[in-house]
XYZ file of C-alpha atoms in Angstrom:
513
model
C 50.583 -37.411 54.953
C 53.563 -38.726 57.480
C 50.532 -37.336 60.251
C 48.098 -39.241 58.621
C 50.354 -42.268 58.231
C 51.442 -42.307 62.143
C 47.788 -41.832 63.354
C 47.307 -45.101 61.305
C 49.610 -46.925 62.575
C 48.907 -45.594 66.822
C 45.150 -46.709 65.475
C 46.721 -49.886 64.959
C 48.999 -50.644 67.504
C 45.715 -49.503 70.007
C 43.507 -52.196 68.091
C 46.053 -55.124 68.063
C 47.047 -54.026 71.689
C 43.829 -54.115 72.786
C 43.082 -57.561 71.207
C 45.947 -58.905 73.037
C 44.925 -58.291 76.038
C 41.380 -59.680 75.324
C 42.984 -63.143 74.696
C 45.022 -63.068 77.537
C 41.854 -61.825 79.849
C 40.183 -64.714 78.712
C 42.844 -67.555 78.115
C 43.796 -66.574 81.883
C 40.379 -67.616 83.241
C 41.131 -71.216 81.283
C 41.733 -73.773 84.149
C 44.809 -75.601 84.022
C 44.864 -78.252 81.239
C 44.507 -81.381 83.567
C 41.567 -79.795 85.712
C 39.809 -78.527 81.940
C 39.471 -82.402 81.478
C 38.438 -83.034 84.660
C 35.578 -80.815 84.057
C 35.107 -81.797 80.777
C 34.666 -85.247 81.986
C 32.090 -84.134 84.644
C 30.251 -82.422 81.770
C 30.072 -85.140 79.703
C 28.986 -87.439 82.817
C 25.944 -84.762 83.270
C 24.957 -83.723 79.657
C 24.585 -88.261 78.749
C 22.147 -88.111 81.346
C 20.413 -85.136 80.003
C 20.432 -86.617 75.925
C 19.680 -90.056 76.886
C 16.276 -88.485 78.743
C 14.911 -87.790 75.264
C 15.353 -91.948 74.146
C 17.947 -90.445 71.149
C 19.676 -92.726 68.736
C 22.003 -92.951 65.910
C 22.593 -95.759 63.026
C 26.707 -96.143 63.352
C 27.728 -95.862 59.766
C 29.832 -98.458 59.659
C 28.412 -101.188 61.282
C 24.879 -100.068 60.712
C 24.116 -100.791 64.119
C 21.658 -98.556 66.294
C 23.292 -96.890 68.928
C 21.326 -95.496 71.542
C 22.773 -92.452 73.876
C 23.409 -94.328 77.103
C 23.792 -92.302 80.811
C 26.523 -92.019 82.759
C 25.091 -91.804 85.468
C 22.807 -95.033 85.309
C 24.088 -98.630 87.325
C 25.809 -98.773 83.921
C 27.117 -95.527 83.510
C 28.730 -95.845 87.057
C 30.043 -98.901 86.753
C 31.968 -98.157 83.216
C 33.437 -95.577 84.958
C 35.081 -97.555 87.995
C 35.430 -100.395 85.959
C 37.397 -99.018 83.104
C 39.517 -95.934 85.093
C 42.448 -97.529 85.154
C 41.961 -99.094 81.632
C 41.419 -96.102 79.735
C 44.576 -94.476 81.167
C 47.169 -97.625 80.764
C 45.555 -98.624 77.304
C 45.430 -95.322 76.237
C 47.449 -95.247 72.688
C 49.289 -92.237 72.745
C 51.175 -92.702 76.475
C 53.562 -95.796 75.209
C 54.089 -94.020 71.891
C 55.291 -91.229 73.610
C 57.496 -92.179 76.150
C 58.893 -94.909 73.940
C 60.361 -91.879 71.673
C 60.873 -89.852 74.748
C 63.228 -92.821 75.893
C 65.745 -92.661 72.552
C 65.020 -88.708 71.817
C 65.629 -87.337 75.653
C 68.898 -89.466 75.678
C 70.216 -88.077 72.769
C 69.411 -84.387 73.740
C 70.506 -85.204 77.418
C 74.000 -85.944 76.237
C 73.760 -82.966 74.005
C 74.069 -84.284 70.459
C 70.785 -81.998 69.223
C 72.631 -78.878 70.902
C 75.862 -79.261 68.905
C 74.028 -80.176 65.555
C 72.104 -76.854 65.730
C 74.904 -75.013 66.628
C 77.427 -76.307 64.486
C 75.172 -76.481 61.483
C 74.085 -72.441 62.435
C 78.033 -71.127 62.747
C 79.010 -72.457 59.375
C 76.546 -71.481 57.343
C 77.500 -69.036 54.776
C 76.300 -65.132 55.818
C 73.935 -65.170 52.570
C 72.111 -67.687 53.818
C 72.133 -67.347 57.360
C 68.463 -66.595 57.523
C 67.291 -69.897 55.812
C 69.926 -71.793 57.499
C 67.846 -70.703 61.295
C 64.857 -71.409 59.977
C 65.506 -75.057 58.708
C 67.342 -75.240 62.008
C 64.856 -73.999 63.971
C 61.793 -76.242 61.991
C 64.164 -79.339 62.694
C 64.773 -78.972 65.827
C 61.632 -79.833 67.328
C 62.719 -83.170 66.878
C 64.622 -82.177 70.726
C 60.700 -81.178 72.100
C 60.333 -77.456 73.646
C 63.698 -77.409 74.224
C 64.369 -75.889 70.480
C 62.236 -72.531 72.216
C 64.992 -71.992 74.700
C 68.132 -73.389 71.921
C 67.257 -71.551 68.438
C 66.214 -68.018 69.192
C 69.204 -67.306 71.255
C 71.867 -68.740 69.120
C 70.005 -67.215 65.973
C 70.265 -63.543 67.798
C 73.786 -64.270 68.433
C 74.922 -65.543 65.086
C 73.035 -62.228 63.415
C 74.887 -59.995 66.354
C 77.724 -61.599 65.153
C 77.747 -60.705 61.440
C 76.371 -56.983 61.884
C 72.960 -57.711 61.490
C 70.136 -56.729 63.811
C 69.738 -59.544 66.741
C 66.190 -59.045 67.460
C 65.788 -60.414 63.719
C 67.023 -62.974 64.586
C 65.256 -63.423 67.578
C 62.515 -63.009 65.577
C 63.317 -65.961 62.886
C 64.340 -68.317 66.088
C 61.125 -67.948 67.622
C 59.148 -68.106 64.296
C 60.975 -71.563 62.760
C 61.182 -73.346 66.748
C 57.594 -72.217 67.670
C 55.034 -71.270 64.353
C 56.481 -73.864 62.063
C 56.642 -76.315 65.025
C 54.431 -78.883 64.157
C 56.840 -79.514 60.309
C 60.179 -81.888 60.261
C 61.466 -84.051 57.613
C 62.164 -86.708 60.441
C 59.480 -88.419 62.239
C 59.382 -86.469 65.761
C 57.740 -87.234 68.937
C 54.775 -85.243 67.961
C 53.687 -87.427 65.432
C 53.723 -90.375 67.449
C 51.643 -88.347 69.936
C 49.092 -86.818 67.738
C 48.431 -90.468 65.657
C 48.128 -92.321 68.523
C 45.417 -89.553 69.663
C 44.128 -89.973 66.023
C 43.736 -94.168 66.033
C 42.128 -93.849 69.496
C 39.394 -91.801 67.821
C 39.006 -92.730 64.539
C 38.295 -96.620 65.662
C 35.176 -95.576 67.125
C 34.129 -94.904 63.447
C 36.116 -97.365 61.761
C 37.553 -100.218 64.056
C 40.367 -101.082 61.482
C 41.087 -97.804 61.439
C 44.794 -96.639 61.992
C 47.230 -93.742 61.780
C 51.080 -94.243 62.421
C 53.726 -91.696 63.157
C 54.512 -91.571 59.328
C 51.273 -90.541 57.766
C 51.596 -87.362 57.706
C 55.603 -87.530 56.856
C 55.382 -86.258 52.675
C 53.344 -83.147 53.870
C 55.332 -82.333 56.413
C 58.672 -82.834 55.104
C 57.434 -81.030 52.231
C 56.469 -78.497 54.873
C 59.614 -77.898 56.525
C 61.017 -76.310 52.877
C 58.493 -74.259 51.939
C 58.136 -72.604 55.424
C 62.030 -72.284 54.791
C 61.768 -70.102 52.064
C 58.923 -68.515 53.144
C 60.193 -67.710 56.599
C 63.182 -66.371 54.959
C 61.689 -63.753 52.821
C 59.469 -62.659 55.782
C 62.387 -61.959 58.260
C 64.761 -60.676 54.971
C 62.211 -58.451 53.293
C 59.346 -57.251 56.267
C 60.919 -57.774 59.781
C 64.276 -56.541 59.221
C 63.875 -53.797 56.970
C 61.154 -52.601 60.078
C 64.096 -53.037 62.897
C 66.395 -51.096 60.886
C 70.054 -51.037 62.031
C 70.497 -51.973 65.461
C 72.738 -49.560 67.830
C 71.770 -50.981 71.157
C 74.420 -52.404 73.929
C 74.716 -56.131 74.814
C 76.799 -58.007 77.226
C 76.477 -60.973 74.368
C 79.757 -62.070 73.086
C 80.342 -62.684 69.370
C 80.502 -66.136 68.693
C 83.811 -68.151 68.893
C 83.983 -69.712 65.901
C 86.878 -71.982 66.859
C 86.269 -75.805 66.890
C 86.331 -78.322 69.381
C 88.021 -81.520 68.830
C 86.105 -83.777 70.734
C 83.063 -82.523 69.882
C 84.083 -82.782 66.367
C 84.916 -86.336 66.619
C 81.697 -87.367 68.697
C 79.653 -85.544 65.889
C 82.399 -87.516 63.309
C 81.352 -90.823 65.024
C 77.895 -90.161 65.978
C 77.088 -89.643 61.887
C 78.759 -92.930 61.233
C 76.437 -94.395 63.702
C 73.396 -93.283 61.868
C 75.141 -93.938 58.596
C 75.471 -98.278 59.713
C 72.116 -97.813 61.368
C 69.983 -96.923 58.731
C 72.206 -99.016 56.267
C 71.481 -102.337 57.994
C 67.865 -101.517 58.551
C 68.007 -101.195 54.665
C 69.632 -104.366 54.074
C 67.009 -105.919 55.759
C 64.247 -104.053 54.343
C 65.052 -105.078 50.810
C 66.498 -108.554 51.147
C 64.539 -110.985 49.119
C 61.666 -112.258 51.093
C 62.256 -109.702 53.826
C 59.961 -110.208 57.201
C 60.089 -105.834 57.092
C 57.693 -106.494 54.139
C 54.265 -106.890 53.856
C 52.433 -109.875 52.066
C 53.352 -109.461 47.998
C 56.754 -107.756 49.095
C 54.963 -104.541 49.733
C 55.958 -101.671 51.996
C 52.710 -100.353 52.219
C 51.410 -101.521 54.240
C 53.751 -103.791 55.927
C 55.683 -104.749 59.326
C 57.916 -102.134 58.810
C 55.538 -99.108 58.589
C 53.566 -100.684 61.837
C 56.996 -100.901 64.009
C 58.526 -97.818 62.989
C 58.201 -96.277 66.393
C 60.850 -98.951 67.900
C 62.729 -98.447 64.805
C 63.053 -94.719 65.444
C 63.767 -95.589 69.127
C 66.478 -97.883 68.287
C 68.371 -95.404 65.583
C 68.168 -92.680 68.759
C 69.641 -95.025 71.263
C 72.553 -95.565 68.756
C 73.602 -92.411 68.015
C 72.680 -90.658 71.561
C 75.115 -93.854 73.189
C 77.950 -93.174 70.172
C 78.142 -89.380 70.385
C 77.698 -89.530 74.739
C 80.303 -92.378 74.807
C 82.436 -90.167 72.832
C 81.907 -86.819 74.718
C 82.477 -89.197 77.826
C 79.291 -88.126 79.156
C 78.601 -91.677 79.020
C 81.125 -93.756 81.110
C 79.061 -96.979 82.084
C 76.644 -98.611 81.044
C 74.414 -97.566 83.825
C 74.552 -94.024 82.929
C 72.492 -95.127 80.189
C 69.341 -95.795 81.823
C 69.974 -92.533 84.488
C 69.962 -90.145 81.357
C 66.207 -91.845 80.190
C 64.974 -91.268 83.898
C 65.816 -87.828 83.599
C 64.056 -87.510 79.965
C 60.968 -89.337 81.258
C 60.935 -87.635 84.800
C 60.481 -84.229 82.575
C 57.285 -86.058 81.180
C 55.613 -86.520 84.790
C 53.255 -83.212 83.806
C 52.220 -85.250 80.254
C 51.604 -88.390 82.022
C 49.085 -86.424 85.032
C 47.495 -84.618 82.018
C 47.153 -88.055 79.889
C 44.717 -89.711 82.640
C 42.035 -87.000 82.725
C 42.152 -86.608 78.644
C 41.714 -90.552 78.961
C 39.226 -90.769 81.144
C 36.940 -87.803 79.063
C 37.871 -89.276 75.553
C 36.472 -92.805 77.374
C 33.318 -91.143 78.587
C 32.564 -89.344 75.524
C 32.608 -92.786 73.107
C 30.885 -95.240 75.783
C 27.728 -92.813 75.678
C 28.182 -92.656 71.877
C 27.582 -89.149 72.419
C 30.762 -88.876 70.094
C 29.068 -91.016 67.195
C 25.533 -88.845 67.770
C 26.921 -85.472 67.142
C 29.234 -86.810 64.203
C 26.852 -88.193 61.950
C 24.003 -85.100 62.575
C 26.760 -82.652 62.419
C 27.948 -84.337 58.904
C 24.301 -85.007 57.732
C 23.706 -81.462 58.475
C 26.934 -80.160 56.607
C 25.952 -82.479 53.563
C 22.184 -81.124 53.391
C 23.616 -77.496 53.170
C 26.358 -78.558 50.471
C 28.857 -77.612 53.104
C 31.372 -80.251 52.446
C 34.566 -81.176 50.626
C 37.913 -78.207 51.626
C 35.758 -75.568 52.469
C 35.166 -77.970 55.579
C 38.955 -78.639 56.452
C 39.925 -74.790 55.890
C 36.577 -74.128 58.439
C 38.324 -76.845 60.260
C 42.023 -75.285 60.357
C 40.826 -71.968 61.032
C 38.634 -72.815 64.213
C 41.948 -74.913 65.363
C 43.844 -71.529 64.794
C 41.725 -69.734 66.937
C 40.946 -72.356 69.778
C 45.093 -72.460 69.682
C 45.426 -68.905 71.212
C 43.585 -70.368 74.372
C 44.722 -74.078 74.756
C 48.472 -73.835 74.231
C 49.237 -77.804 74.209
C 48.785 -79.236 71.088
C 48.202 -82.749 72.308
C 45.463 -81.277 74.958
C 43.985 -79.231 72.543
C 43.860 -82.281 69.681
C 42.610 -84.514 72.710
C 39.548 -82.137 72.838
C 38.681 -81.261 69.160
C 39.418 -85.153 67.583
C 36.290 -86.928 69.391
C 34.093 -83.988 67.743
C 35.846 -83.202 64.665
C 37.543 -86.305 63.336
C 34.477 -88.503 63.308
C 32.453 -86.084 61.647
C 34.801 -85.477 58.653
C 35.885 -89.163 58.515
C 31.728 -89.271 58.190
C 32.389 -86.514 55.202
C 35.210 -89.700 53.553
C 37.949 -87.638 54.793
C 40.811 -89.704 55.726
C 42.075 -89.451 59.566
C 45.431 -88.799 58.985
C 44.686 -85.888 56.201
C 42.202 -84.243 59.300
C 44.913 -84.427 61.671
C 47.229 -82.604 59.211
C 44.460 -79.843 58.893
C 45.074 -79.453 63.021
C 48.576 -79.483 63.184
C 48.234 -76.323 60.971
C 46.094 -74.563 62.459
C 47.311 -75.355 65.756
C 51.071 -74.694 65.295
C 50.272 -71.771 63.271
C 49.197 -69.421 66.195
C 51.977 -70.771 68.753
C 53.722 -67.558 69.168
C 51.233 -65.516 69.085
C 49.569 -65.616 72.235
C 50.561 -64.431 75.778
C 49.012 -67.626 77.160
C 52.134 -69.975 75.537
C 54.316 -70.766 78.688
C 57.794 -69.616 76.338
C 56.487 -66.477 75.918
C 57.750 -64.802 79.016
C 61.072 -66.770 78.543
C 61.150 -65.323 75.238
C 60.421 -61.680 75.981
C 63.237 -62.079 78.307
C 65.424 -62.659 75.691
C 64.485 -59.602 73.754
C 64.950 -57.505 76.456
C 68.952 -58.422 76.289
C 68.743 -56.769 73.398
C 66.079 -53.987 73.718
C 65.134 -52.721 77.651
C 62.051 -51.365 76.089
C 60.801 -54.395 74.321
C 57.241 -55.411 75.372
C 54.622 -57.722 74.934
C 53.818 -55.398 71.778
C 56.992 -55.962 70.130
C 57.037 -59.674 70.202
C 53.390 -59.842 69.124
C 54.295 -57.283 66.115
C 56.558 -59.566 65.085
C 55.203 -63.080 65.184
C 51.918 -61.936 63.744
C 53.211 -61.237 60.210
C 55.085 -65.016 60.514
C 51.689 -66.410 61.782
C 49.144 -64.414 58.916
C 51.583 -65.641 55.854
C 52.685 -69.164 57.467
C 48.456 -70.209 57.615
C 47.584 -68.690 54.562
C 50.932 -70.501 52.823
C 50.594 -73.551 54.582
C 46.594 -73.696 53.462
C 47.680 -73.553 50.408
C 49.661 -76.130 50.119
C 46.958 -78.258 51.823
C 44.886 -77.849 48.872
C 47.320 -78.489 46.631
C 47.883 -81.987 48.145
C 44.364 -82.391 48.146
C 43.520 -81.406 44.981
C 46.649 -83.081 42.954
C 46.358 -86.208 44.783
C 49.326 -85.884 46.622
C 49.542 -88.412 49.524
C 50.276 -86.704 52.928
C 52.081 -89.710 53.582
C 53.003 -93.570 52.777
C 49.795 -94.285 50.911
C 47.532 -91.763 52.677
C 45.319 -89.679 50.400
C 42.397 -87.143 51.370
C 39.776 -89.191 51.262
C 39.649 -92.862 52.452
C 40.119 -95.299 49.651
């Protein structure tokens, strides 16, 4: 039987190894992300041409207008292009959105407030709940961008060293919470200014009032952020560290000094009181009597306040990033204020390249009303089959899973599948921002899992502190369990929203109202 059993599991290991190395065969021959648009762009310039041969058309559902497949490369077609290039990159939505949060968010981790939060909140937590503690942590903390994938699993590994437990578990529950469960927070991160303003670009070509802000999606995910919690606990607690078993290896890692630091203390001390003013004046204001926060009718919903959030967000950053750097005297003029946002928005040079070619393809793609053509046959041919309602969005998470193991960035990847996908299931009545949910969890679900993630060699390096022999293999063995119960939990709690009624967010239900 124990023959039997380890011939399984070789069998196994073989199969999974040798599907591994398929993805990473083929995500290799993927072109860098900016030059995939680029050629995505000169595809769509060739294949209008080739549609608009065959005198195609399409009744916009909205407008009822009839929209006929234009070329682009026609007198038109080529002056839309030279016309609009610099248009369709500086009006593009999603670039002020995110550097305006890069500006408050890169200040505050530049003077490193989000460093001693993590750490601090990691170090005191009580041993019994050590696990949970890393994986709130590590969900949380990707309010400080990709730099929670080089902050969490480290520390985590540390903190279990530190206690007697095995460090590659926690390793494992770093990289899990920081990079699977990315996508969740219970505050409003930069990725969901990124990803709406992606979303509002698209879905006005359906609907031109349509709109989705950094907060519609805030319920699900905050809800989110708990469940994978718990559910990331039990994994690591009852599967991953049970496998390890004990750990006897050698490190050169240090238990943790769990001494305090006075000034860091009292920057943390006033940076909290900050936040504490902050968001009490913003609530003074919000609920005076006749408040200009409010919408007509005293409403919040929508109202001025949900459509400037972004600045609001900024501003609350600014506040406590200048109180705890002031404190920590890592701020000692005013002009090192504006040096430390440089340095956050130099780091977003590579997102600002890759932002003109997804501009200029998302641009192409709706002038030809190509994008409108293939929505409304794609949903009229869903609807004559009876394909529609969840089955669609659980088709749709699924293929986002999957295209996820090859496109690592989740704003490249979102750039490519909204201008097919969101159309056609706002066509289905689907709301925008419940179909951009559906992506974030299919797309942050298989993170870890794939070779072709640019953390995943920095990762492996930090295993191998810990085990010389650690491979590819062993990181894989362990994500995948995170990644297999993480989709199938977080699917299910997408269908519970759906069908309870549960908004996603501030007055965002599945379908549009």
């Amino acid at each position: 039987m124990a023959e039997l059993s380890a011939s399984v599991q070789k069998r196994s290991a073989r199969n999974i190894s040798g599907l591994l190395n398929t993805i990473e065969r083929l995500g290799n021959r993927l072109p860098h992300p900016f030059m995939l648009f680029v050629y995505l762009a000169l595809f769509m310039i060739v294949l209008s041409a080739l549609v608009s041969l065959f005198d195609v058309s399409v009744v916009h559902p909205a407008t009822k207008e009839t929209l006929k497949v234009k070329s682009l490369i026609s007198g038109e077609g080529l002056k839309f292009i030279l016309t609009s290039m610099l248009e369709n990159f500086t009006g593009f939505k999603p670039l002020g959105l995110v550097l305006a949060m890069v500006l408050g968010i890169g200040l505050t981790q530049r003077v490193g407030l989000f460093e001693s939060v993590i750490t601090k909140t990691i170090i005191k937590a009580h041993k019994s709940v050590i696990t949970y503690t890393v994986f709130f942590i590590g969900i949380m903390a990707n309010i400080a961008s990709d730099a929670a994938f080089v902050i969490i699993p480290p520390l985590a590994a540390v903190v279990f060293y530190s206690i007697g437990r095995h460090p590659i578990a926690g390793l494992a529950a770093g990289f899990a919470s920081s990079g699977i469960g990315f996508t969740a927070n219970i505050l409003i991160a930069g990725t969901d200014a990124l990803l709406s303003g992606i979303s509002t670009e698209v879905a006005q070509t359906i609907d031109a009032n349509a709109s989705v802000s950094p907060v519609d999606n805030w319920y699900f995910m905050s809800v989110s952020t708990i469940v994978l919690t718990i559910v990331g606990g039990l994994v690591t607690e009852k599967f991953i560290e049970p496998r390890l078993g004990a750990y006897d290896g050698e490190t050169g890692k240090k238990e943790l000094d769990f001494t305090s630091n006075t000034l860091e203390n009292k920057a943390l001390r006033n940076a909290f009181i900050a936040a504490i003013v902050y968001i009490g004046l913003v609530a003074l204001v919000l609920f005076l009597p006749n408040s200009p926060l409010r919408g007509d009718g005293g409403t919040i919903i929508p109202s001025p306040f949900l459509d400037g959030i972004v600045p609001i967000i900024l501003l609350f950053f600014i506040t406590v990033g200048v109180t705890f750097g002031v404190t920590m005297k890592k701020i000692k003029k005013t002009s090192d204020v504006p040096a430390l946002m440089t340095d956050s928005i130099r780091d977003m040079a590579g997102y600002i390249v890759l932002v003109f070619a997804i501009a200029q393809f998302i641009a192409y793609f709706n002038w030809s009303n190509l994008a409108t053509w293939i929505a409304v046959n794609t949903a009229d041919g869903l609807s004559s089959i009876n394909l529609t309602g969840l089955p669609v969005v659980i088709g749709f998470v699924l293929v986002t899973a999957f295209l996820s193991l090859f496109i690592i960035s989740g704003s490249a990847l979102w750039a490519l599948e909204a201008p097919v996908f969101m159309p056609m299931l706002m066509l289905l009545n689907y709301n925008p921002a419940f179909i951009q949910v559906a992506y974030r969890i299919g797309e942050s679900s298989t993170n870890m899992v794939t070779p072709l993630n640019p953390y995943f060699a920095i990762l492996l390096s930090f295993m191998n502190e810990y085990d010389k022999k650690a491979g590819i293999g062993t990181l894989m063995s362990l994500m995948i369990p995170y990644t297999v119960v993480f989709l199938i939990v977080w699917i299910i709690l997408l269908l519970a929203f759906g069908l309870l009624g549960i908004p996603v967010g501030p007055g965002v239900g599945m379908y549009i109202n």
